Amino acid sequence: MATRLGVDVGGTFTDLLLLTPSGDCHRTKVPSTPNDQSIAVKDGIEKLQKQLDSQGINSEFDVLNHGTTVATNAILEGKGARVGLLVTEGYKDVLQIRRCQVPGGLAGWIVWPKPEPLASLEMTIEVPGRIDTHGRELRPLDERVLRKNIQTLKRYSPEAITICLINSISNPVHEILAKDIVREEFPDVPISISCEVLPELMEYERTITTVADAYVKPHMSKYLNTLQDHIGRNVSLRVLRSDGGLSTVKVASASPVNTLMSGPSGGVAGVVSIVANRTEFKDLVCCDMGGTSTDVSLIHNGVPKIRRETHVGDLVVKSPSVDVHTVGAGGGSIAHVPEITKSLRVGPKSAGAVPGPACYSRGGVEPTVTDANAVLGYLPKELLGGSFPLDIEAARTAIQTIADALHISIMDAAEGIIRIANENILGALRLVSVEAGYDPRDFALVVFGGAGPLHGCALGKLLHCKVVIVPPSPGVLCAFGAATTGLRHELSSTFIRRIATVSLSEVLKTFEGDNQAATLLCTLQIISFPLSSGLAESVCDVLEKQGVPISSQVLTYEADLRYGGQSLLLPVPLDLSCLSSRGLDYLAERFTESHKQLFTFDLDLPVEFVHVRVKSEERHAYSAVPQLRKGTGTPDRSAIKGSTSMHLGGKDYFEVEIWNRSGLKAGDHLAGPCIITEMDSNTLVHPDYRAEVDSIGNILLWPIDNKETGTPTKNALEVNNPLDPITVDIIESALSSARNEMDVLMTRCSMSPGFVPDFLQNWTGTIEEGDIFMTNDPYSVSGAISHLNDILILVPVFCEGELIAWTANFGHVSDIAGAVPGSLGVHNKDIFADGLQIPPVKIYQRGVLNEGILQICYRNTRLPHYLRTDVHALMAACNTAGARMIDLYKRFGKAVYDQCFDALLERNKRAVGNLIKTEIPPEGCYFEDYIDDDGEGCGPWKMYKQDDSNGITKLHFDFTGTDPQAETSINFLLSSAMWKMFVIVFDPSIVVNDGAHELIEVHIPKGCLLNPTRPAPLSCRTHALGRVLDVLAALFGMRNPAFLCAAGFSDSPHVYYSGRNDEGEYFLLYQISTGGIPARPIGDGPDGHSLWPSMQSVPCEYLELYFPLIIERYELVEDSGGPGFYRGGNGIRMHYRFLAPGEISLHDDRWLTKPWGVNGGEPGKARGFLRSRRVLIKRSGEHITYGAKAYGIRVEPDDVLIWETWGGGGKGDPLERDPALVALEVDRRLVSVEGARQSYGVERQHDTDPTWKQTVDINNNLNSKGRESQTDIAFATDTRRPFVVDNERTAVLRAQLRARRTRNGGTAREVFNRGGSVQELLDKCMEETGLEAPIMPSMMSRSAMRLPRSER
């Protein structure tokens, strides 16, 4: 066996571990060299070889296995290659739009800095031609036009080019042809096509993965070649993959996207090697705690859990990686006490390597977790074998700032920091264990990394693990993992089939061969394979070409399965022999088991394949592991390095022994408290734990009473602990983790304050253990939910016979009966037409299911299987949170638990009170906004809000002046509790619960648009909901300019399409679109994103697969974002071509009024003067323009719906925007040439080229037509020229525009710019929109409102 060198590059240190065939390990650390990681690797090799040579040990090695962050850093630092991107015509903005989701909470869009796409828009080229979901060619690829289009790329000198075309997984012929054409034009540039990199469904995921691969490829290739030169060509260099396997330099250079999680996967590989493969412990929870963060993962039956995606910052790519969850709690995490809440927070901000913790004496002064450990006495006075002294006094000075802020002792402050950090880590540990369906009591916790062993005992107790394991050399375990893992590769194929209809032979052939259709995609991998080979033969060939004979390979098989129509995929491992002998029922059973383990329920629905894959791994030839010398059980006293004093669990301990790990023998036992130190880490043994050294050097930390009596031990940090600020902070952190586990807003003291109080106010029956309540009736819960499509589940949580909490969760369902498909009828006149009303009922009573109630619900929906899935998911989420509440209750006891909730409510009240006093001036203000119409020609409908501060102690919101309730379904039953929650979430530092509700007074007159009287219809309340949040933002902005944002598209624009497909099956598409997010205090509004945090767009490839339509265009609307110093985000344009007869319904707003700009910014718009737009182009050529709210529109095959949404308003004077940025956005087709001139006063340099003039003329013509001609669009983009600013002419034009604005009475600092008064907008309605102006509610009688528009 070869001598292997494992190398792991971290942010601060590079770790090296040499593993000999006999199993001897030799290690060292050197400072990392971020500018060129290969230098640190070379330095480390030289240092290690000198150490070994001085000891007479052979220092030569045959293989270097390398965990690297080269690819990761290139993405995080934005230092990758210049990537050109070719996409299907109509999809140029695929990376700009992403999946429309904004991370964070309800107000997350205000502070989220949207990352730049890895392939910029100016380097994105559209490819004329189209393939459908079945692989049929709808339009041939136009080679002539493509060659013209790609000339644009030459001016940018791309370093890599990617090609990602719609439905290429069904037929890659266009991608292959485009690659050949691009190769002729760019012979020296690496080219990637998406069907090679990721042959899987979903266009954004496939595109971003392919682009990310190309983005890091040149850097990875250069780095690996440089490193190979450093170590010599006679050494076999291998790279650690994200999934814990290895690749050769050739394969890693060709597909570097598979190395983005190279570093963290090494630690998991090390745990597998040293613990899972060599001890009795096969079920392990891993905790790798370093300086900046903690990575947690899970190993089941000796195999790490793998997920099908990799997260790097905000970027998510579809490549396999060890299922690692990261939390910002490491040794360098900074502790702080926010001024508003006065609560202790730890992380995610980190002191990093420089300046580092205060005790490192590198200039750091802020208190960190490491400083807390030092103050408490958990660290020796020197680290790294005595070469790194700690400044304990500096640590005390830093921690004292926390003690002073909380008015507690320095030891309580330090211990509080440790407890909060542990709680944050616990949340992540639960995500990979409890919330994945595993019981941590059956698992051992493995702690490693520089800081992990210090926190092992505390975390083991919190997670209730049976034992905590500290492997040898825990600080360099990632390097050990790299040294001990083997080569690995996998291949996958898209294989969408129902299990009930596909044959077993077809499935087996897909895995094993002789199925050309299924294995075509395998021919497009890095290495070509014959069409006759299946996935197994193909993947084996990859490893064989890397030097691993087939006899040394181990194959595993996997299928991604889901219930039909479900978006979630579950990877299901399978045994091919069992599949062959037991048939496809075996696979369905495996899926059902996995679904039930993960979600606690299964469904009686068809199961379908989506992807199949085969993995091949090099069979391990394990090195011998040297056995430690057998001890007597009592360690030799010579191993004692010294002693210290420590503070633990509120107690002081003196003369605590510090043991050298190297002096311990197999079988030695140590009683806590004590510290075991080594070069790269320190292990803290708690007083109620004892340490045992096993035969290969692992330290096993056993809870004393657990080992001897089988009962769990309590946490030393929590025993007999009275209520204190830290305990309150811990429970608050636990509630936040519980919310994350549900992945929705929930629990009274977390994020759902309105649900439970409003429910209890109306419920008169009993509440018993085992009950689960359900309702969808807004009138029965005082508006806690707002229309019938929202299903609310509430669960009372009991422990020891006492009601201790409620968990609540709601979700929007696709159909709940009613007059129209989807249940959102625009013209409904009462709640009965909206759909099925479910009053608050018990669907479980004392743990017994009332199946009859659910069957009534399922019988009265057009999509019973969707509703069944949603209801079960909501119940499972509530039960998950309930289990967490029971854990907290048992952990802290009734008295502390109850007091903590009271303290959290009081904390919220105090924080909001401080906010009112310090941030909100006492002067009152008012604001109004409008819903444009009710779908029947009446509007706009005014929503009026006035607020003032009552003696600077309370906020008062009065909606008097809001229009009366409508006769149609645009009413919004606004819960006062929900409004108060909206108010609070605008400051993310404040804990959201109802503690501050008494400080916020709300008056919503009965019978108005926002407080209608039953049975007023509510189904289309989405328009009012979005507008309410806009008005709230305006009120806060008026009170405090630091909060001031413009208005967004502020709606949930959506389309329904229903009918029967060619097979006679009923279908119902419900698709929500998005628009432009407004300009914000931090900058431009994101283009084409959602204001709602839980909302993601559905991939167009998914829509085309499951519904009879083609999405011909999915792009941004140029110039639709409001001009400003900060630009509003652009809206979205979609073209739907229908393939089956059916019916569509349209729901939108903002077609009349405009998303206002602020501080001189201009309103958002759509195309030209038009607002949001809906045009149906009939097969006959007839164009029909529809209003924003319509249903029952018949469509036939080849009819095309064009839908454009609004952009967001701008902020600040557009004439002050940087002309260079305006020019860049013209090149990116976010702003037009004419828009740059008219809105921003930016002139381009004259270009006398007649071809360019012709192109500009065509573009201007298309702007006036709405870009509805495919041919014109292709020609218009084929000769794009860069926009070069003419600075002199720009200065003149801007002066002219400012003068014109002054003459017209305008001002650059106008606070709110609506684009005209309501009356002015009504007067210009026909001219600007082509639609008849609505009649204001004040001008129409109630009886007239009830009549159809044609009869008024």
mmCIF file of C-alpha atoms in Angstrom, residues 99-112 982 985-986 1022-1023 1025-1031 1033 1045-1053 1072-1080 1085-1097 1129 1132 1150 1155-1156 1206-1209:
data_model
loop_
_atom_site.group_PDB
_atom_site.id
_atom_site.type_symbol
_atom_site.label_atom_id
_atom_site.label_comp_id
_atom_site.label_asym_id
_atom_site.label_seq_id
_atom_site.Cartn_x
_atom_site.Cartn_y
_atom_site.Cartn_z
ATOM 1 C CA ARG A 99 -36.035 31.185 -8.500
ATOM 2 C CA CYS A 100 -37.416 34.585 -7.394
ATOM 3 C CA GLN A 101 -36.929 33.840 -3.694
ATOM 4 C CA VAL A 102 -35.509 36.374 -1.252
ATOM 5 C CA PRO A 103 -33.948 34.757 1.840
ATOM 6 C CA GLY A 104 -34.848 35.918 5.313
ATOM 7 C CA GLY A 105 -38.094 36.870 6.984
ATOM 8 C CA LEU A 106 -41.082 38.932 5.915
ATOM 9 C CA ALA A 107 -39.012 42.103 5.586
ATOM 10 C CA GLY A 108 -35.931 40.284 4.321
ATOM 11 C CA TRP A 109 -36.121 42.010 0.937
ATOM 12 C CA ILE A 110 -35.272 45.341 2.589
ATOM 13 C CA VAL A 111 -31.791 44.242 3.677
ATOM 14 C CA TRP A 112 -30.858 41.379 1.328
ATOM 15 C CA PHE A 982 -46.154 43.275 10.447
ATOM 16 C CA VAL A 985 -40.870 42.494 11.754
ATOM 17 C CA PHE A 986 -39.587 45.704 10.182
ATOM 18 C CA THR A 1022 -53.828 39.177 -2.137
ATOM 19 C CA HIS A 1023 -54.043 42.625 -3.749
ATOM 20 C CA LEU A 1025 -52.346 42.317 1.472
ATOM 21 C CA GLY A 1026 -49.493 43.548 -0.693
ATOM 22 C CA ARG A 1027 -50.732 47.110 -0.580
ATOM 23 C CA VAL A 1028 -51.062 47.046 3.213
ATOM 24 C CA LEU A 1029 -47.359 46.255 3.540
ATOM 25 C CA ASP A 1030 -46.475 49.036 1.106
ATOM 26 C CA VAL A 1031 -48.405 51.518 3.221
ATOM 27 C CA ALA A 1033 -43.338 50.801 4.831
ATOM 28 C CA CYS A 1045 -38.371 52.344 0.658
ATOM 29 C CA ALA A 1046 -40.255 52.891 -2.572
ATOM 30 C CA ALA A 1047 -43.283 50.762 -3.495
ATOM 31 C CA GLY A 1048 -42.976 47.392 -5.202
ATOM 32 C CA PHE A 1049 -45.218 45.379 -7.482
ATOM 33 C CA SER A 1050 -46.746 44.404 -4.121
ATOM 34 C CA ASP A 1051 -49.105 41.665 -5.167
ATOM 35 C CA SER A 1052 -49.206 37.963 -5.922
ATOM 36 C CA PRO A 1053 -49.971 38.138 -9.650
ATOM 37 C CA ILE A 1072 -47.724 32.896 -9.040
ATOM 38 C CA SER A 1073 -45.497 35.387 -10.792
ATOM 39 C CA THR A 1074 -43.410 38.169 -9.272
ATOM 40 C CA GLY A 1075 -42.292 41.660 -10.209
ATOM 41 C CA GLY A 1076 -39.852 44.378 -9.297
ATOM 42 C CA ILE A 1077 -38.822 44.844 -5.677
ATOM 43 C CA PRO A 1078 -38.612 48.535 -4.796
ATOM 44 C CA ALA A 1079 -35.439 50.528 -4.345
ATOM 45 C CA ARG A 1080 -34.308 50.313 -0.729
ATOM 46 C CA GLY A 1085 -34.385 46.648 -5.832
ATOM 47 C CA PRO A 1086 -33.805 43.080 -7.091
ATOM 48 C CA ASP A 1087 -35.282 42.338 -10.513
ATOM 49 C CA GLY A 1088 -38.130 39.846 -10.794
ATOM 50 C CA HIS A 1089 -38.128 38.632 -7.196
ATOM 51 C CA SER A 1090 -40.808 37.891 -4.631
ATOM 52 C CA LEU A 1091 -41.616 40.044 -1.635
ATOM 53 C CA TRP A 1092 -42.836 36.947 0.230
ATOM 54 C CA PRO A 1093 -40.006 34.864 1.750
ATOM 55 C CA SER A 1094 -41.668 31.461 1.363
ATOM 56 C CA MET A 1095 -42.335 31.833 -2.353
ATOM 57 C CA GLN A 1096 -40.262 30.264 -5.125
ATOM 58 C CA SER A 1097 -41.052 30.222 -8.810
ATOM 59 C CA GLY A 1129 -36.355 46.180 -9.769
ATOM 60 C CA ILE A 1132 -41.287 39.968 -15.451
ATOM 61 C CA ARG A 1150 -51.188 47.892 -10.352
ATOM 62 C CA PRO A 1155 -45.598 51.771 -7.443
ATOM 63 C CA TRP A 1156 -44.488 55.120 -6.104
ATOM 64 C CA TRP A 1206 -44.779 45.909 -12.739
ATOM 65 C CA GLY A 1207 -41.356 47.084 -11.722
ATOM 66 C CA GLY A 1208 -40.640 48.625 -8.334
ATOM 67 C CA GLY A 1209 -40.360 52.331 -7.630
#
